[in-house]
CSV table of C-alpha atoms and ligand atoms in Angstrom, one decimal:
chain,number,residue,atom,x,y,z
A,21,MET,CA,0.2,0.2,0.0
A,22,LEU,CA,1.0,3.7,-0.4
A,23,VAL,CA,0.3,5.3,3.0
A,24,MET,CA,0.2,8.6,4.3
A,25,THR,CA,1.2,9.0,7.9
A,26,ILE,CA,0.7,12.1,10.1
A,27,GLU,CA,2.5,12.7,13.6
A,28,SER,CA,1.6,15.9,15.6
A,29,SER,CA,1.8,14.4,19.4
A,30,CYS,CA,4.1,17.1,20.6
A,31,ASP,CA,6.0,19.9,19.2
A,32,GLU,CA,7.0,18.4,15.6
A,33,THR,CA,4.5,18.5,12.7
A,34,SER,CA,5.3,15.8,10.3
A,35,VAL,CA,3.8,14.1,7.2
A,36,ALA,CA,5.2,10.9,5.5
A,37,LEU,CA,4.6,8.8,2.6
A,38,VAL,CA,5.4,5.2,3.0
A,39,GLN,CA,5.1,2.1,0.5
A,40,HIS,CA,4.6,-1.2,1.8
A,41,GLY,CA,5.3,-0.2,5.2
A,42,ARG,CA,9.0,-0.2,4.5
A,43,ARG,CA,9.9,2.3,1.9
A,44,ILE,CA,10.2,6.1,2.8
A,45,LEU,CA,9.1,8.1,-0.3
A,46,ALA,CA,8.8,11.4,1.8
A,47,ASN,CA,9.3,12.4,5.4
A,48,ALA,CA,8.6,16.1,6.0
A,49,VAL,CA,9.2,17.5,9.4
A,50,ALA,CA,8.4,21.1,10.7
A,51,SER,CA,10.1,21.5,14.1
A,52,GLN,CA,8.6,24.1,16.6
A,53,ILE,CA,11.8,24.2,18.8
A,54,PRO,CA,12.5,27.9,18.0
A,55,VAL,CA,8.8,28.8,19.2
A,56,HIS,CA,9.0,26.9,22.5
A,57,ARG,CA,12.8,27.8,23.1
A,58,ARG,CA,12.1,31.1,24.8
A,59,TYR,CA,9.9,29.3,27.3
A,60,GLY,CA,12.3,26.7,28.1
A,61,GLY,CA,9.8,23.9,27.3
A,62,VAL,CA,7.0,23.0,25.1
A,63,VAL,CA,3.8,25.3,25.6
A,64,PRO,CA,0.7,23.1,24.7
A,65,GLU,CA,-1.3,25.9,23.4
A,66,LEU,CA,1.2,27.2,21.1
A,67,ALA,CA,2.1,24.0,20.1
A,68,SER,CA,-1.5,23.3,18.7
A,69,ARG,CA,-1.7,26.7,17.2
A,70,ASN,CA,1.5,25.9,15.3
A,71,HIS,CA,0.5,22.5,14.1
A,72,ILE,CA,-2.4,24.3,12.5
A,73,ARG,CA,-0.3,26.9,11.0
A,74,ASP,CA,2.1,24.0,9.7
A,75,ILE,CA,0.2,21.2,8.9
A,76,HIS,CA,-0.7,22.1,5.1
A,77,THR,CA,2.6,23.2,4.3
A,78,VAL,CA,4.1,20.0,5.6
A,79,LEU,CA,1.6,17.9,3.9
A,80,ASP,CA,2.5,19.7,0.4
A,81,GLU,CA,6.1,19.2,1.0
A,82,ALA,CA,5.7,15.5,1.5
A,83,LEU,CA,3.6,15.0,-1.6
A,84,ASP,CA,6.2,17.1,-3.6
A,85,GLN,CA,9.1,15.1,-2.2
A,86,ALA,CA,7.3,11.5,-3.1
A,87,GLY,CA,6.0,13.1,-6.4
A,88,VAL,CA,2.5,11.5,-5.5
A,89,GLU,CA,-1.0,13.2,-5.6
A,90,LEU,CA,-3.6,12.8,-2.7
A,91,ARG,CA,-5.9,10.4,-5.1
A,92,ASP,CA,-3.0,7.9,-5.2
A,93,ILE,CA,-2.8,7.5,-1.5
A,94,GLU,CA,-4.3,4.1,-0.4
A,95,GLY,CA,-4.7,4.7,3.4
A,96,TYR,CA,-4.0,6.9,6.2
A,97,GLY,CA,-2.1,6.2,9.7
A,98,VAL,CA,-2.0,8.9,12.3
A,99,THR,CA,-0.7,9.3,15.9
A,100,SER,CA,-3.7,9.2,18.2
A,101,GLY,CA,-1.7,9.1,21.4
A,102,PRO,CA,-0.1,9.4,23.9
A,103,GLY,CA,0.5,13.1,23.6
A,104,LEU,CA,-0.8,16.6,24.0
A,105,VAL,CA,-4.6,16.4,23.0
A,106,GLY,CA,-4.4,19.8,21.2
A,107,SER,CA,-1.7,18.8,19.3
A,108,LEU,CA,-2.9,15.3,18.5
A,109,LEU,CA,-6.2,16.6,17.2
A,110,VAL,CA,-4.7,18.7,14.4
A,111,GLY,CA,-3.1,15.5,13.0
A,112,LEU,CA,-6.1,13.4,13.7
A,113,GLU,CA,-8.6,15.8,12.0
A,114,THR,CA,-6.3,16.2,9.1
A,115,ALA,CA,-6.0,12.5,8.4
A,116,LYS,CA,-9.6,11.7,9.0
A,117,GLY,CA,-10.7,14.6,6.7
A,118,LEU,CA,-8.6,13.2,3.9
A,119,ALA,CA,-9.8,9.7,4.3
A,120,TYR,CA,-13.3,10.5,4.4
A,121,SER,CA,-13.0,12.9,1.2
A,122,PHE,CA,-11.0,10.2,-0.8
A,123,ASP,CA,-12.9,7.3,0.6
A,124,ARG,CA,-9.8,5.6,2.0
A,125,PRO,CA,-9.2,3.8,5.3
A,126,CYS,CA,-7.6,5.6,8.2
A,127,VAL,CA,-6.2,4.2,11.5
A,128,GLY,CA,-5.2,5.6,14.7
A,129,LEU,CA,-1.7,4.6,16.0
A,130,ASN,CA,0.2,4.5,19.3
A,131,HIS,CA,3.4,6.9,19.3
A,132,LEU,CA,5.2,4.3,21.5
A,133,GLU,CA,4.5,1.5,19.0
A,134,ALA,CA,5.8,3.6,16.4
A,135,HIS,CA,9.1,4.4,18.1
A,136,LEU,CA,9.5,0.6,18.9
A,137,THR,CA,9.0,-0.3,15.3
A,138,THR,CA,10.9,2.5,13.4
A,139,VAL,CA,13.8,0.1,12.6
A,140,LEU,CA,11.6,-2.1,10.5
A,141,LEU,CA,11.7,0.7,8.0
A,142,ASP,CA,14.2,0.2,5.1
A,143,LEU,CA,17.2,2.1,6.3
A,144,ASP,CA,20.6,2.5,4.6
A,145,ASP,CA,23.4,0.8,6.3
A,146,LEU,CA,21.0,-1.0,9.0
A,147,LYS,CA,19.5,-4.4,8.5
A,148,THR,CA,16.1,-4.9,10.0
A,149,PRO,CA,16.0,-6.8,13.2
A,150,GLU,CA,14.1,-10.3,13.4
A,151,PHE,CA,11.4,-10.9,16.0
A,152,PRO,CA,11.7,-11.1,19.1
A,153,TYR,CA,13.8,-8.1,20.0
A,154,LEU,CA,14.1,-6.0,23.1
A,155,GLY,CA,13.0,-2.4,22.7
A,156,LEU,CA,14.1,0.5,24.7
A,157,ILE,CA,12.1,3.5,24.3
A,158,VAL,CA,14.0,6.5,25.5
A,159,SER,CA,12.2,10.0,24.9
A,160,GLY,CA,11.0,13.1,26.5
A,161,GLY,CA,8.0,11.3,27.9
A,162,HIS,CA,8.9,7.6,28.2
A,163,THR,CA,11.7,5.3,29.2
A,164,ASP,CA,10.2,1.8,28.8
A,165,LEU,CA,11.7,-1.7,28.2
A,166,TYR,CA,9.7,-3.8,26.1
A,167,ILE,CA,10.0,-7.3,24.4
A,168,VAL,CA,8.7,-7.0,21.0
A,169,HIS,CA,7.5,-10.5,20.1
A,170,GLN,CA,6.0,-9.5,16.8
A,171,LEU,CA,4.0,-6.5,15.4
A,172,GLY,CA,1.1,-6.0,17.8
A,173,ASP,CA,2.6,-8.1,20.6
A,174,TYR,CA,4.5,-6.3,23.1
A,175,GLU,CA,5.4,-7.3,26.7
A,176,LEU,CA,6.4,-4.4,29.0
A,177,LEU,CA,9.3,-5.3,31.4
A,178,GLY,CA,10.0,-2.1,33.1
A,179,ARG,CA,9.5,1.7,33.0
A,180,THR,CA,10.5,5.0,34.6
A,181,ARG,CA,9.0,5.3,38.0
A,182,ASP,CA,9.1,9.2,37.8
A,183,ASP,CA,10.9,11.3,35.3
A,184,ALA,CA,11.8,10.1,31.7
A,185,ALA,CA,15.4,10.1,30.7
A,186,GLY,CA,14.6,12.8,28.1
A,187,GLU,CA,12.9,14.9,30.8
A,188,ALA,CA,15.9,14.4,33.0
A,189,PHE,CA,18.1,15.8,30.2
A,190,ASP,CA,15.8,18.7,29.6
A,191,LYS,CA,15.4,19.6,33.4
A,192,VAL,CA,19.2,19.5,34.3
A,193,ALA,CA,19.7,21.5,31.0
A,194,LYS,CA,17.2,24.2,32.4
A,195,MET,CA,19.0,24.3,35.8
A,196,LEU,CA,22.2,24.9,34.0
A,197,GLY,CA,20.6,27.8,31.8
A,198,LEU,CA,21.3,25.7,28.6
A,199,PRO,CA,18.7,26.1,25.8
A,200,TYR,CA,15.8,23.7,25.1
A,201,PRO,CA,15.8,21.0,24.0
A,202,GLY,CA,18.1,20.3,26.8
A,203,GLY,CA,19.2,16.8,25.6
A,204,VAL,CA,20.8,18.3,22.4
A,205,ALA,CA,22.8,21.0,24.5
A,206,ILE,CA,24.0,18.6,27.2
A,207,ASP,CA,25.0,16.1,24.5
A,208,ARG,CA,26.9,18.7,22.6
A,209,LEU,CA,28.8,20.1,25.8
A,210,SER,CA,29.6,16.6,26.9
A,211,ARG,CA,31.6,16.0,24.0
A,212,LYS,CA,34.7,18.0,25.6
A,213,GLY,CA,33.5,17.1,29.1
A,214,ASN,CA,35.2,14.6,31.4
A,215,PRO,CA,32.5,12.0,32.4
A,216,ASP,CA,34.4,10.9,35.5
A,217,ARG,CA,34.8,14.3,37.0
A,218,HIS,CA,31.7,14.1,39.1
A,219,GLU,CA,30.4,10.8,40.5
A,220,PHE,CA,26.5,11.1,40.3
A,221,PRO,CA,24.3,8.3,41.5
A,222,ARG,CA,23.2,5.5,39.2
A,223,PRO,CA,19.4,5.2,40.3
A,224,MET,CA,17.8,1.8,40.6
A,225,TRP,CA,21.3,0.2,40.1
A,226,THR,CA,19.9,-3.4,40.6
A,227,ARG,CA,19.5,-6.3,38.4
A,228,SER,CA,16.5,-7.5,40.2
A,229,ASN,CA,14.0,-5.4,38.5
A,230,LEU,CA,13.9,-3.5,35.1
A,231,ASP,CA,12.4,-0.3,36.2
A,232,PHE,CA,14.3,3.2,35.9
A,233,SER,CA,14.3,6.3,38.2
A,234,PHE,CA,15.9,9.7,37.2
A,235,SER,CA,14.3,12.2,39.6
A,236,GLY,CA,17.0,11.4,42.2
A,237,LEU,CA,19.6,11.9,39.7
A,238,LYS,CA,18.4,15.4,38.8
A,239,THR,CA,18.1,16.2,42.6
A,240,ALA,CA,21.6,15.4,42.9
A,241,VAL,CA,22.8,17.8,40.3
A,242,ALA,CA,20.4,20.5,41.8
A,243,LEU,CA,22.0,19.9,45.1
A,244,HIS,CA,25.6,20.1,43.6
A,245,LEU,CA,24.7,23.3,41.9
A,246,ASP,CA,23.3,24.8,45.2
A,247,LYS,CA,26.6,24.1,46.8
A,248,LYS,CA,28.9,24.9,44.0
A,249,GLY,CA,27.0,27.4,41.7
A,250,ILE,CA,26.7,27.2,38.0
A,251,PRO,CA,29.9,26.2,36.3
A,252,GLU,CA,31.1,27.7,33.1
A,253,ASP,CA,33.5,26.7,30.4
A,254,GLN,CA,35.3,23.3,31.0
A,255,ALA,CA,33.5,22.7,34.3
A,256,LEU,CA,30.4,23.0,32.8
A,257,ALA,CA,31.3,20.4,30.0
A,258,ASP,CA,32.5,18.2,32.9
A,259,LEU,CA,29.3,18.3,34.7
A,260,CYS,CA,27.0,17.8,31.7
A,261,ALA,CA,29.3,14.6,30.7
A,262,SER,CA,29.2,13.2,34.2
A,263,PHE,CA,25.3,13.7,34.4
A,264,GLN,CA,24.9,12.0,31.0
A,265,GLU,CA,27.5,9.1,31.8
A,266,ALA,CA,25.2,8.2,34.8
A,267,VAL,CA,22.0,8.2,32.5
A,268,VAL,CA,23.8,6.1,29.7
A,269,ASP,CA,25.2,3.6,32.3
A,270,VAL,CA,21.8,3.0,33.7
A,271,LEU,CA,20.2,2.5,30.3
A,272,ILE,CA,22.7,0.1,29.0
A,273,MET,CA,22.9,-1.9,32.1
A,274,LYS,CA,19.1,-2.3,32.3
A,275,SER,CA,18.8,-3.1,28.6
A,276,LEU,CA,21.6,-5.6,28.6
A,277,THR,CA,20.2,-7.1,31.9
A,278,ALA,CA,16.8,-7.6,30.2
A,279,CYS,CA,18.3,-9.2,27.0
A,280,ARG,CA,20.1,-11.7,29.3
A,281,GLN,CA,17.2,-12.5,31.5
A,282,ASN,CA,14.9,-13.1,28.4
A,283,ASP,CA,17.5,-14.7,26.2
A,284,LEU,CA,17.2,-11.9,23.6
A,285,THR,CA,20.1,-11.4,21.3
A,286,ARG,CA,18.8,-8.3,19.6
A,287,LEU,CA,18.5,-4.8,21.2
A,288,VAL,CA,16.7,-1.8,19.4
A,289,VAL,CA,17.0,1.7,21.0
A,290,SER,CA,14.7,4.3,19.9
A,291,GLY,CA,13.1,7.7,20.8
A,292,GLY,CA,14.8,11.3,21.0
A,293,VAL,CA,17.5,10.3,23.6
A,294,ALA,CA,18.4,7.5,21.1
A,295,CYS,CA,20.2,10.6,19.1
A,296,ASN,CA,22.6,10.9,22.1
A,297,HIS,CA,26.3,10.2,20.8
A,298,ARG,CA,27.5,8.9,24.1
A,299,LEU,CA,24.5,6.3,24.3
A,300,ARG,CA,25.0,5.1,20.7
A,301,HIS,CA,28.7,4.7,21.4
A,302,ARG,CA,28.5,2.9,24.6
A,303,ALA,CA,25.6,0.9,23.7
A,304,ARG,CA,27.6,-0.3,20.6
A,305,ARG,CA,30.5,-1.3,22.7
A,306,ALA,CA,28.5,-3.0,25.4
A,307,CYS,CA,26.5,-4.8,22.8
A,308,ASP,CA,29.5,-6.2,21.1
A,309,ASP,CA,30.9,-7.4,24.3
A,310,ASP,CA,27.6,-9.2,25.2
A,311,GLY,CA,27.1,-10.6,21.7
A,312,VAL,CA,23.8,-8.6,21.4
A,313,GLU,CA,23.0,-7.3,18.0
A,314,LEU,CA,22.1,-3.3,18.3
A,315,PHE,CA,19.8,-1.5,15.9
A,316,ILE,CA,19.5,2.2,16.4
A,317,ALA,CA,17.8,4.3,13.6
A,318,PRO,CA,19.5,7.3,12.3
A,319,PRO,CA,18.9,10.5,14.6
A,320,ARG,CA,16.3,12.1,12.2
A,321,LEU,CA,14.2,9.0,12.8
A,322,CYS,CA,14.7,8.8,16.4
A,323,THR,CA,13.1,12.2,17.4
A,324,ASP,CA,9.4,12.6,16.4
A,325,ASN,CA,8.6,12.1,12.8
A,326,ALA,CA,5.6,10.5,10.7
A,327,ALA,CA,7.8,8.0,8.9
A,328,MET,CA,8.3,6.0,12.1
A,329,LEU,CA,4.5,5.1,11.6
A,330,GLY,CA,4.9,3.4,8.3
A,331,PRO,CA,5.3,-0.1,9.5
A,332,ILE,CA,2.3,-0.1,12.1
A,333,ALA,CA,0.2,1.8,9.7
A,334,GLU,CA,0.5,-0.8,7.0
A,335,TRP,CA,0.1,-3.7,9.3
A,336,GLN,CA,-3.0,-2.3,10.8
A,337,LEU,CA,-4.3,-1.2,7.5
A,338,GLN,CA,-3.9,-4.5,5.8
A,339,GLY,CA,-6.1,-6.0,8.8
A,340,ARG,CA,-8.6,-3.2,8.5
A,341,ALA,CA,-8.8,-3.7,4.6
A,342,GLU,CA,-9.8,-7.4,4.8
A,343,GLN,CA,-12.6,-6.5,7.2
A,344,GLY,CA,-13.6,-3.5,5.1
A,345,PHE,CA,-13.6,-1.4,8.3
A,346,THR,CA,-12.6,2.3,8.8
A,347,ASN,CA,-13.2,3.9,12.2
A,348,PHE,CA,-13.9,7.7,12.1
A,349,ASP,CA,-14.3,7.8,15.7
A,350,ILE,CA,-10.6,7.6,16.7
A,351,SER,CA,-9.9,10.2,19.3
A,352,ALA,CA,-6.9,11.8,20.8
A,353,ARG,CA,-5.7,10.4,23.9
A,354,ALA,CA,-3.2,12.1,26.3
A,355,SER,CA,-2.0,8.6,27.8
A,356,MET,CA,-2.3,5.3,26.3
A,357,THR,CA,-0.6,2.1,27.3
A,358,LEU,CA,1.0,-0.4,25.1
A,359,GLY,CA,0.9,-4.2,25.2
A,360,ARG,CA,0.8,-6.7,28.2
A,361,THR,CA,2.7,-6.3,31.5
A,362,ARG,CA,4.6,-9.3,33.1
A,363,ARG,CA,3.8,-7.7,36.5
A,364,SER,CA,2.3,-4.5,37.7
A,365,THR,CA,4.6,-1.5,37.3
A,366,SER,CA,3.8,1.9,38.5
A,367,SER,CA,2.7,4.4,36.0
A,368,ASN,CA,4.4,7.3,34.4
A,369,HIS,CA,2.3,10.3,34.1
A,370,ARG,CA,3.7,12.2,31.4
B,423,KG4,O1,11.0,11.3,20.9
B,423,KG4,P1,11.2,12.5,21.2
B,423,KG4,O2,11.4,13.4,20.1
B,423,KG4,O3,9.6,13.0,21.5
B,423,KG4,C1,8.9,12.5,22.6
B,423,KG4,O4,8.3,11.4,22.2
B,423,KG4,O5,9.1,12.7,23.7
B,423,KG4,O6,12.2,12.8,22.3
B,423,KG4,C2,12.4,14.2,22.7
B,423,KG4,C3,13.6,14.0,23.9
B,423,KG4,C4,13.8,15.5,24.7
B,423,KG4,O7,13.5,15.2,25.8
B,423,KG4,C5,15.2,15.8,24.1
B,423,KG4,O8,15.8,16.6,25.0
B,423,KG4,C6,15.7,14.3,24.0
B,423,KG4,O9,14.7,13.7,23.4
B,423,KG4,N1,16.8,14.3,23.0
B,423,KG4,C7,18.2,14.2,23.3
B,423,KG4,C8,18.9,14.2,22.2
B,423,KG4,N2,18.2,14.7,21.4
B,423,KG4,C9,16.9,14.8,21.7
B,423,KG4,N3,18.4,13.6,24.5
B,423,KG4,C10,19.9,13.4,24.7
B,423,KG4,N4,20.7,13.6,23.8
B,423,KG4,C11,20.3,14.0,22.5
B,423,KG4,N5,21.2,14.2,21.6
B,424,ZN,ZN1,8.5,10.5,20.5
């Protein structure tokens, strides 16, 4: 199928055209980072307004890039949650409107499922993982470990009990007076910093459960700043690198523990924090040592974008097409769970 996918769950407006759930023909993204930067974080009201302003331009750009027309599109896939409701609605209503006008099927999709399955797209230099694999989602709202048994069959092994990894990056960056999005700024400064300069805590450093916690680490940085003040130049780079190292240590230790406990030999890392250069480098080394194959999409596909919806959109649309069924009642959902849990875990409210 030739499918149009639309993503607007947070502060990126994105429209993609994906063929057979694998081949990216176009992936247009309008980022709102400059709009939200002056507030130090995403302002939901501004996000929805900017989605409304940008959606048609981004849609035209995607059609141009792919060289296709609206009537060629055979189905629509759109993020229905989790995310900011006002933002999600813009993508949802656009997709539903087009599907209705052209009499095509439309499916609402889970943003987390899209992050977990991005690597199933055809990507240069990266082969596609076979099932089952371990999926680590590290984004602004989530830090979750899943077994991906196959498309549609996910088992949650662990998640953050408080802040998500990306949220910790963003909050620590804000304390340091660095621009939004904080993960990018900390990553950049860390490149010239010494990760061993400060010994920050590695929260939940235990192999007995696969949950995460990052708020204590954030507090440790805050206490350090209270005592010593905000550092500059090399000292700032060292602080960023030391904080980043603590986050990366925990993410890698828990992911490889989960692989070992479940006899999995493939690890997929996804979500915005998967752009982090230190995480990518350390994960590669650790996976090599443990005989685990590592799959991380290129950075432009780790942060929010519509192409990542391609594999699940195709899969869901095929199922629907057989039933001749399209649901125009899909609505925006601020929170949404994915898959089954092996045991009960505390919920993450973002
Ligand atoms: O997946 P994403 O684009 O949006 C959500 O679904 O949340 O992830 C955004 C998060 C932000 O917290 C941002 O600071 C973080 O990803 N991020 C990074 C890097 N690039 C983006 N964190 C660490 N290092 C990076 N290079
Ligand atoms: Zn995301």
